[in-house]
mmCIF file of C-alpha atoms in Angstrom:
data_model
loop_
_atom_site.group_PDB
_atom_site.id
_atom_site.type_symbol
_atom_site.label_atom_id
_atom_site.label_comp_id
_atom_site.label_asym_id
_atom_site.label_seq_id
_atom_site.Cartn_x
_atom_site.Cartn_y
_atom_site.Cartn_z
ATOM 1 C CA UNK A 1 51.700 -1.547 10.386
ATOM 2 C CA UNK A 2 54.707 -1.112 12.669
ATOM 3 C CA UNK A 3 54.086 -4.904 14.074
ATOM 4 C CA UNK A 4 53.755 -6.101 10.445
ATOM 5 C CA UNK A 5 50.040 -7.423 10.727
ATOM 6 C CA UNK A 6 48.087 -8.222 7.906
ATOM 7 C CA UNK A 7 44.415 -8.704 7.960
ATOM 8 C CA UNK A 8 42.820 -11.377 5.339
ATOM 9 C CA UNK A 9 39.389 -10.987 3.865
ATOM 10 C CA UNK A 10 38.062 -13.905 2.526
ATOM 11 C CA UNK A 11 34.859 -13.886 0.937
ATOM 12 C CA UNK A 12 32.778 -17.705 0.557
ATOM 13 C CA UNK A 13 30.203 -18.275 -2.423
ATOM 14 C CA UNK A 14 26.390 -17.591 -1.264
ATOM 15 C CA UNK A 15 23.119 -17.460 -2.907
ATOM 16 C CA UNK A 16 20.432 -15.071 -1.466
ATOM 17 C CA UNK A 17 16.872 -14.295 -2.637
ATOM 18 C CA UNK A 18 16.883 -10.536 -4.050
ATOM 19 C CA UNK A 19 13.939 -9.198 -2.783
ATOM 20 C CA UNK A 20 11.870 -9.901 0.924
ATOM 21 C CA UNK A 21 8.414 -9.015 -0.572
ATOM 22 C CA UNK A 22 6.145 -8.809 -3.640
ATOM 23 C CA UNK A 23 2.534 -7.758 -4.727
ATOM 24 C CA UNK A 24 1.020 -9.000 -7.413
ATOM 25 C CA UNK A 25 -2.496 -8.807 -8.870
ATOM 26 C CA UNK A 26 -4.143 -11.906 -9.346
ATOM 27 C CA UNK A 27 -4.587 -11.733 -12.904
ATOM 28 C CA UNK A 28 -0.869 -11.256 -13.047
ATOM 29 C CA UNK A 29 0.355 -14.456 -14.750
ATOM 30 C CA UNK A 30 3.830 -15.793 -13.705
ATOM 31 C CA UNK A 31 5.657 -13.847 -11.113
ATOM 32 C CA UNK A 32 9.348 -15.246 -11.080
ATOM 33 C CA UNK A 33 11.280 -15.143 -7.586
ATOM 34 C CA UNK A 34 15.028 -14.342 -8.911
ATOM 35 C CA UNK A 35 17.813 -16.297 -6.884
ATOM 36 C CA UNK A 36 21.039 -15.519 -7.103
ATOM 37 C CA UNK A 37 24.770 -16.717 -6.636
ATOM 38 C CA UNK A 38 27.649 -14.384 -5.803
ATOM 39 C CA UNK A 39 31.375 -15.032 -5.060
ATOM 40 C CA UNK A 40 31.051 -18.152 -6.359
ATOM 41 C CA UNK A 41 33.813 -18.189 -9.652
ATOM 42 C CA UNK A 42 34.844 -21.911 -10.567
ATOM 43 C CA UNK A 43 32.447 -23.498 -8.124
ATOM 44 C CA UNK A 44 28.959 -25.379 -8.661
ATOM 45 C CA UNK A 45 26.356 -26.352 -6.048
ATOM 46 C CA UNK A 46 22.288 -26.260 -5.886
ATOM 47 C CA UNK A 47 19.877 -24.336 -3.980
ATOM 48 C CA UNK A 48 16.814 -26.078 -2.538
ATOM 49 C CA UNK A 49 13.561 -23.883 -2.315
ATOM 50 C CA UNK A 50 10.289 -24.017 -0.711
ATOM 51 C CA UNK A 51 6.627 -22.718 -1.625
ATOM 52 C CA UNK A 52 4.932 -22.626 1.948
ATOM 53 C CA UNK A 53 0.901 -22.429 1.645
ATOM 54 C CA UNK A 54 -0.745 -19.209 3.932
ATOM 55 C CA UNK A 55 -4.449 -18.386 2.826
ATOM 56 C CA UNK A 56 -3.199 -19.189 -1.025
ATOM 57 C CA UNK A 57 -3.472 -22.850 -1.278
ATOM 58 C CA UNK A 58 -0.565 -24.535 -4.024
ATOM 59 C CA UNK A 59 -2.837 -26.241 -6.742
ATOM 60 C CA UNK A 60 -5.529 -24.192 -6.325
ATOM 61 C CA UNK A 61 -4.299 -20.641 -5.677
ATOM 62 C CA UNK A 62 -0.835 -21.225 -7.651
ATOM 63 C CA UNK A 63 1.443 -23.227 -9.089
ATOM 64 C CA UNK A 64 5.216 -23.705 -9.033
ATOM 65 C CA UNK A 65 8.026 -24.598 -10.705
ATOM 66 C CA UNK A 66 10.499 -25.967 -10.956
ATOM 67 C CA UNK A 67 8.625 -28.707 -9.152
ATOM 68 C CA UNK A 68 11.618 -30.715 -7.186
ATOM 69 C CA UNK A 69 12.502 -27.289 -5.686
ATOM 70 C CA UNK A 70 15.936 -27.692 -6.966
ATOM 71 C CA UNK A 71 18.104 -24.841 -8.541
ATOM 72 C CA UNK A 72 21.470 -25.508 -9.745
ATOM 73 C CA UNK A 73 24.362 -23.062 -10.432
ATOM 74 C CA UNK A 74 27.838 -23.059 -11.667
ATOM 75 C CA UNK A 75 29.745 -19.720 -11.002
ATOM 76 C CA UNK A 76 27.703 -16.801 -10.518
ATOM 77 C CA UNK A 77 24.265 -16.030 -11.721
ATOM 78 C CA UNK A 78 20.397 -15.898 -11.170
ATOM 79 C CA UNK A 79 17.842 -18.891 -11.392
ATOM 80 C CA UNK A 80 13.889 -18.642 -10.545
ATOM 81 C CA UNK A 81 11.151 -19.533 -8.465
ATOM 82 C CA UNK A 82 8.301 -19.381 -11.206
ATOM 83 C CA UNK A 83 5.096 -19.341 -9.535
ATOM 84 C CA UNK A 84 2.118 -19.218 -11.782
ATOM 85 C CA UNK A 85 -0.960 -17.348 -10.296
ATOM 86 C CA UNK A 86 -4.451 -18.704 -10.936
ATOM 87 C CA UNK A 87 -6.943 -16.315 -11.622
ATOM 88 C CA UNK A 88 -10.249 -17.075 -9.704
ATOM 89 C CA UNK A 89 -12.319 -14.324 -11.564
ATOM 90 C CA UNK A 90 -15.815 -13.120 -10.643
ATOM 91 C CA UNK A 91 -14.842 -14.992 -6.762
ATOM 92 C CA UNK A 92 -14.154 -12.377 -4.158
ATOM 93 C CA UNK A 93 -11.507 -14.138 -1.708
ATOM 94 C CA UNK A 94 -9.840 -10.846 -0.613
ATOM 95 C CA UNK A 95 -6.279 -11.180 -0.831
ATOM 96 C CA UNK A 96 -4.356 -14.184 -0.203
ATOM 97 C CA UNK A 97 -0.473 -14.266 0.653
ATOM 98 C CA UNK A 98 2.244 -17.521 0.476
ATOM 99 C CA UNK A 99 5.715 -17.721 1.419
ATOM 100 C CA UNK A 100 8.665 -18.644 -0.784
ATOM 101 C CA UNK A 101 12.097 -20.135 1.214
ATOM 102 C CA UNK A 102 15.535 -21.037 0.476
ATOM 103 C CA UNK A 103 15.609 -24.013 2.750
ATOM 104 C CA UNK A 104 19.236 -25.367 2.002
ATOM 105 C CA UNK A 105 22.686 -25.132 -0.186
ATOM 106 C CA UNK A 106 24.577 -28.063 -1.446
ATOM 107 C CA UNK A 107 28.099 -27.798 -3.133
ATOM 108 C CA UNK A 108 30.579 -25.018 -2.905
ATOM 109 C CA UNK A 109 27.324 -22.256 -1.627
ATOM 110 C CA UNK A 110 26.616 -20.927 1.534
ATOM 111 C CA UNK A 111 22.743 -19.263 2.342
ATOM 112 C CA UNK A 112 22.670 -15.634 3.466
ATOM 113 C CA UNK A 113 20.660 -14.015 5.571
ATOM 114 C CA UNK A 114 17.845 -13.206 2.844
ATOM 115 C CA UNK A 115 16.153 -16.438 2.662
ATOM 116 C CA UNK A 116 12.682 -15.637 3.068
ATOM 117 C CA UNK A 117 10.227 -13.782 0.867
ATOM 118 C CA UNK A 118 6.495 -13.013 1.228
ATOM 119 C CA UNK A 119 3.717 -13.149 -1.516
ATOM 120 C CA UNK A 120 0.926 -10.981 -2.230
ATOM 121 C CA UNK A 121 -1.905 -11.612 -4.792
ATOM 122 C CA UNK A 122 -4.111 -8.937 -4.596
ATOM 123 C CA UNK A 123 -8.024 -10.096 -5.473
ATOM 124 C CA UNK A 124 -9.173 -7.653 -8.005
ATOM 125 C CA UNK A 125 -12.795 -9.293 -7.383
ATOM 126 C CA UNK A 126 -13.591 -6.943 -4.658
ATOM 127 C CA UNK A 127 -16.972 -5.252 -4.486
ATOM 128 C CA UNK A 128 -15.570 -1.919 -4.431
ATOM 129 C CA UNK A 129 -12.995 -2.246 -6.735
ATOM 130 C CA UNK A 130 -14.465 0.225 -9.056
ATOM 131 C CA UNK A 131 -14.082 3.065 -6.544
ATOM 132 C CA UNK A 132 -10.343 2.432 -6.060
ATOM 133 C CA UNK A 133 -7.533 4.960 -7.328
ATOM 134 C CA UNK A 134 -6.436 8.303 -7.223
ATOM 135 C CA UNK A 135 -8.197 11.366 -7.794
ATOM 136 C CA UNK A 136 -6.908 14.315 -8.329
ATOM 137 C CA UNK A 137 -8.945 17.396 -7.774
ATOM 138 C CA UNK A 138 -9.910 20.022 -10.567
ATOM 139 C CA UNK A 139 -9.506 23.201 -8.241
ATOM 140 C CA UNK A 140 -9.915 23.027 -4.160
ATOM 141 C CA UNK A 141 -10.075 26.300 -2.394
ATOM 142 C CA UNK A 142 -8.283 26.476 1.245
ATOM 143 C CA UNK A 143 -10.205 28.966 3.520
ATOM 144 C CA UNK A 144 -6.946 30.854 3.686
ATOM 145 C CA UNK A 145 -6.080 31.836 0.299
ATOM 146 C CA UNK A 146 -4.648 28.290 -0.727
ATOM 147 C CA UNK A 147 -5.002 26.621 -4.256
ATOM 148 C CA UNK A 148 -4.955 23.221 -4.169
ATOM 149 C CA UNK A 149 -5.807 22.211 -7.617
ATOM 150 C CA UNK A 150 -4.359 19.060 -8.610
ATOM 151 C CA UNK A 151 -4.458 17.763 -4.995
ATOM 152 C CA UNK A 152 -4.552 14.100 -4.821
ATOM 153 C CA UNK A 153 -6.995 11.502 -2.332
ATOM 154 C CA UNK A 154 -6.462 8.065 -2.813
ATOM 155 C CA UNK A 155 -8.968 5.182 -2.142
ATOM 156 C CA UNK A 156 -8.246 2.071 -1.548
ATOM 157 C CA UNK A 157 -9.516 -1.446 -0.064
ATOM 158 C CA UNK A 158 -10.022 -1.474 4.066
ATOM 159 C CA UNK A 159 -8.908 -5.268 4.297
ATOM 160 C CA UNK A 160 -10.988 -5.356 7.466
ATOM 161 C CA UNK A 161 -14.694 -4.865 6.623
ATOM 162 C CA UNK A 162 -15.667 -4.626 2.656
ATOM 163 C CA UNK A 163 -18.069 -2.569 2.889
ATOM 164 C CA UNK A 164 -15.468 0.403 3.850
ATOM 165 C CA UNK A 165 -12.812 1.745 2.528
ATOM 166 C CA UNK A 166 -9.272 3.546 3.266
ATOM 167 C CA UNK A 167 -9.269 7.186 2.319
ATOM 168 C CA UNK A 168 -5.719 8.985 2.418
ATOM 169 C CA UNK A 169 -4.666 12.607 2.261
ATOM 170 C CA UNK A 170 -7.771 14.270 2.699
ATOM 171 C CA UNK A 171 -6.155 17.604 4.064
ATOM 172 C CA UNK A 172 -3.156 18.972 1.536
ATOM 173 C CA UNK A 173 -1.486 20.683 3.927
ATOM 174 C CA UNK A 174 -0.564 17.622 6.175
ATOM 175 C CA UNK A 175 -0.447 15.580 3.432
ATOM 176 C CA UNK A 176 2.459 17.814 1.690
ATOM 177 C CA UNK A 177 4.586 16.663 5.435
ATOM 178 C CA UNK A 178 3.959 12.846 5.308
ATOM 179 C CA UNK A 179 0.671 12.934 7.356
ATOM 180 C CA UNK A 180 -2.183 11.228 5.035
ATOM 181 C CA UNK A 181 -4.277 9.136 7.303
ATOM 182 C CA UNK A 182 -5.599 7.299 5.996
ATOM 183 C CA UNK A 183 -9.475 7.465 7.804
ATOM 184 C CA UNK A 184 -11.799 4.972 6.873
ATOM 185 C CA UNK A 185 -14.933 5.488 5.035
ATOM 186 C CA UNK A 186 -18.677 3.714 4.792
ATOM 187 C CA UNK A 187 -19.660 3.074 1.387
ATOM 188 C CA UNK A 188 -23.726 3.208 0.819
ATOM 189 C CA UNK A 189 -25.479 0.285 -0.856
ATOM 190 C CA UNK A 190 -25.466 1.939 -3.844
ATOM 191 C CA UNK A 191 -22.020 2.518 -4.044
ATOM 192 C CA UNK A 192 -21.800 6.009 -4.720
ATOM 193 C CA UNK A 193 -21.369 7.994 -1.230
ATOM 194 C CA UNK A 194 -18.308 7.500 0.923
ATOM 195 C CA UNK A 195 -18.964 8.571 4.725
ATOM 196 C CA UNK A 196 -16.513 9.586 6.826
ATOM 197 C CA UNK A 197 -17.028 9.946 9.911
ATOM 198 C CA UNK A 198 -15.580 12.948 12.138
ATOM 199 C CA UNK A 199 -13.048 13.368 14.190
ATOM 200 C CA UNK A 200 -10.558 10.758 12.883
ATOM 201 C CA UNK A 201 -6.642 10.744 13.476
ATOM 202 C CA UNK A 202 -4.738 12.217 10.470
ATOM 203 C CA UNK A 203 -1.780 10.864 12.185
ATOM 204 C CA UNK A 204 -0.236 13.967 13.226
ATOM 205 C CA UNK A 205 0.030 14.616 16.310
ATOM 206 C CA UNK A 206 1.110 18.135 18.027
ATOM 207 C CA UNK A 207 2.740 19.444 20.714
ATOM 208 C CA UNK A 208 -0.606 20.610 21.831
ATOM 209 C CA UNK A 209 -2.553 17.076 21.029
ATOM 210 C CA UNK A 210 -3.882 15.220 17.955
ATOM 211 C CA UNK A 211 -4.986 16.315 15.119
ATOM 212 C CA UNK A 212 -8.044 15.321 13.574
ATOM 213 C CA UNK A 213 -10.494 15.231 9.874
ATOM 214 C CA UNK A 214 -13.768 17.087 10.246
ATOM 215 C CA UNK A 215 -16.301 18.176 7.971
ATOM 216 C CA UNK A 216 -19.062 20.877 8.015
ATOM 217 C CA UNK A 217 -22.914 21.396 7.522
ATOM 218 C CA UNK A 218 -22.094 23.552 4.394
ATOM 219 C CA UNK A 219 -20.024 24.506 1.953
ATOM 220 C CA UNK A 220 -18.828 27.610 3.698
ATOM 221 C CA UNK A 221 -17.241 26.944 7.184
ATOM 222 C CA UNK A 222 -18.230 30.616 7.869
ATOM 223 C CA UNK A 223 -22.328 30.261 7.804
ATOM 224 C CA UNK A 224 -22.337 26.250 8.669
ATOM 225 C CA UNK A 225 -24.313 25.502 11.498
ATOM 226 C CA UNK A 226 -21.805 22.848 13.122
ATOM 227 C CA UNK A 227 -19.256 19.742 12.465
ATOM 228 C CA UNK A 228 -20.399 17.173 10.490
ATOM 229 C CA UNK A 229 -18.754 13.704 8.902
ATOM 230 C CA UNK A 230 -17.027 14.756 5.342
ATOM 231 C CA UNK A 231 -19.215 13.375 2.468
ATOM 232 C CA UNK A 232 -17.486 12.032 -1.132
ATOM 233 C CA UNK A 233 -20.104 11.643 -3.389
ATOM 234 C CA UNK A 234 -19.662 9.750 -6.392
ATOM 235 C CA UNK A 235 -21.635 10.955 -10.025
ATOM 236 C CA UNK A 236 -19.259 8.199 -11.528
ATOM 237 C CA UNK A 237 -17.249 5.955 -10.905
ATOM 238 C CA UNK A 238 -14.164 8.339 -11.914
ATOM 239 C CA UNK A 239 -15.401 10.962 -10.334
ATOM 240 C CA UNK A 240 -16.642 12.455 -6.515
ATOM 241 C CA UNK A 241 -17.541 16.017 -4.863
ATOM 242 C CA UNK A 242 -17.061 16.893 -1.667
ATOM 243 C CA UNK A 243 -20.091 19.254 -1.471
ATOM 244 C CA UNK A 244 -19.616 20.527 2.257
ATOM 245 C CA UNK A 245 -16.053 22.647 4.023
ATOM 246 C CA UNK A 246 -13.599 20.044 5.529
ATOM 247 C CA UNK A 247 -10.533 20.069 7.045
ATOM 248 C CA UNK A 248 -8.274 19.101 9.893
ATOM 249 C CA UNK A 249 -8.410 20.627 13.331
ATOM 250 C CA UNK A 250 -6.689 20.427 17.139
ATOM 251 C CA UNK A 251 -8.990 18.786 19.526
ATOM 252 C CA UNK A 252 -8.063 21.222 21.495
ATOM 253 C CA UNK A 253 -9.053 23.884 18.998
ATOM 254 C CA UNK A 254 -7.329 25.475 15.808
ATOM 255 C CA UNK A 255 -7.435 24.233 12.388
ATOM 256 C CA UNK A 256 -4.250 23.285 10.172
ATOM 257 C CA UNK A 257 -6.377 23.599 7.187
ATOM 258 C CA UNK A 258 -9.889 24.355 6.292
ATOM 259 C CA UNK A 259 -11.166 23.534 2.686
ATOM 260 C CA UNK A 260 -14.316 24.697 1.132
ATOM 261 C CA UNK A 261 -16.812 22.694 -0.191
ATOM 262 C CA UNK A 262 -17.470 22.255 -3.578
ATOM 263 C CA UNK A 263 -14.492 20.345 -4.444
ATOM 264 C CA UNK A 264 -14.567 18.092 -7.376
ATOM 265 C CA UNK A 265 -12.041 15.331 -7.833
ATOM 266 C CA UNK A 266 -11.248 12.570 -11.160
ATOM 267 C CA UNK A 267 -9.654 9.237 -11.122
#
């Protein structure tokens, strides 16, 4: 102040995409990408755009619009990148993903830094799609005292192999301090038992090692005869037991929490 200097902010007009990511389900319709124009009062210019094929194919896969990949803008304000999904019911492709990109500014705009987005559409076609959700268990006894009725385990697609599935926050207690897995299940044939096999990572890790899902040989951890992989059974499609004790346990010994079995959860 005492040498009389003055800093000047200036500020130049810019269009950005709003968001760096979306999921949609396939049977979703339109999504529409919103561009936008800032600091741009009095002045006019155009944003070009780009629809860049990954595993979803444009034409087959999606659509987009508008076609020259031209939006145009005088002062501020937000414009879209419509892109139609096409629905490929009853055809199992897993899920496919496309990029959208501002690829140039003409007129008065400059592009920011947000210029790319990536695409999701999620195949709802998937063979185990019926067992996917959250369940949320009608009473779940911890070994210690606990009640964990209304605990939650969510299943959901193992993009890998699809004849498994991901499996998270099979032990309340971790789960209540961020630490949900998830493990990875085998579904049957029939579709109605989900295997898990022992000893995988809840990802929690203690001072005194890793610490890891295992089930029992019986309901009661106290008479089973030994360890065993934890067992969701299925009567419905909304609903699964776990018949036998599970919890999560030190390799080097010590449990974090033991459940008993018994335990029925609903979607």
């Amino acid at each position: 102040a005492s040498c009389d200097r003055k800093e000047e902010f200036k500020t130049v007009p810019f269009a950005r995409l709003e968001n760096t990511s979306y999921m949609v389900d396939e049977n979703s319709g339109l999504l529409r990408v919103p561009v936008s124009v800032y600091d741009n009062d009095g002045g006019s210019g155009s944003v070009t755009f780009v629809v860049k094929d990954g595993s979803a194919v444009e034409g087959t896969n999606f659509t987009v619009e508008p076609a020259n990949g031209v939006l145009s803008f005088t002062g501020n304000g937000t414009q879209y990148i419509d892109i139609t999904i096409i629905n490929l019911e009853g055809i199992f492709t897993g899920n496919l993903n496309l990029t959208a990109c501002l690829s140039g500014v003409s007129g008065d705009l400059t592009l920011s830094p947000v210029t790319d987005c990536s695409i999701t559409i999620k195949d709802l076609d998937h063979p185990l799609a019926a067992l996917f959700g959250t369940y949320t268990s009608t009473g779940t006894d911890g070994y210690w005292g606990d009640d964990y009725t209304g605990h939650q385990i969510t299943i959901s697609a193992y993009e890998e192999d699809v004849t498994k599935v991901l499996v998270y926050n099979l032990d309340p207690y971790l789960g209540s301090y961020g630490y949900k897995g998830p493990a990875i299940g085998s579904v049957n044939d029939d579709k109605n038992v989900v295997t898990i096999a022992q000893g995988q990572w809840t990802t929690y890790t203690s001072s005194s090692g890793p610490v890891n899902y295992y089930g029992f040989d019986d309901p009661d951890p106290d008479v089973a005869g030994g360890y065993a992989d934890i067992v969701l059974e299925f009567t419905d499609a909304n609903t699964f037991k776990i018949p036998n004790a599970w919890g999560s346990r030190l390799e080097t010994g010590g449990w974090y929490e033991l459940l008993y079995g018994g335990a029925i959860y609903k979607k």
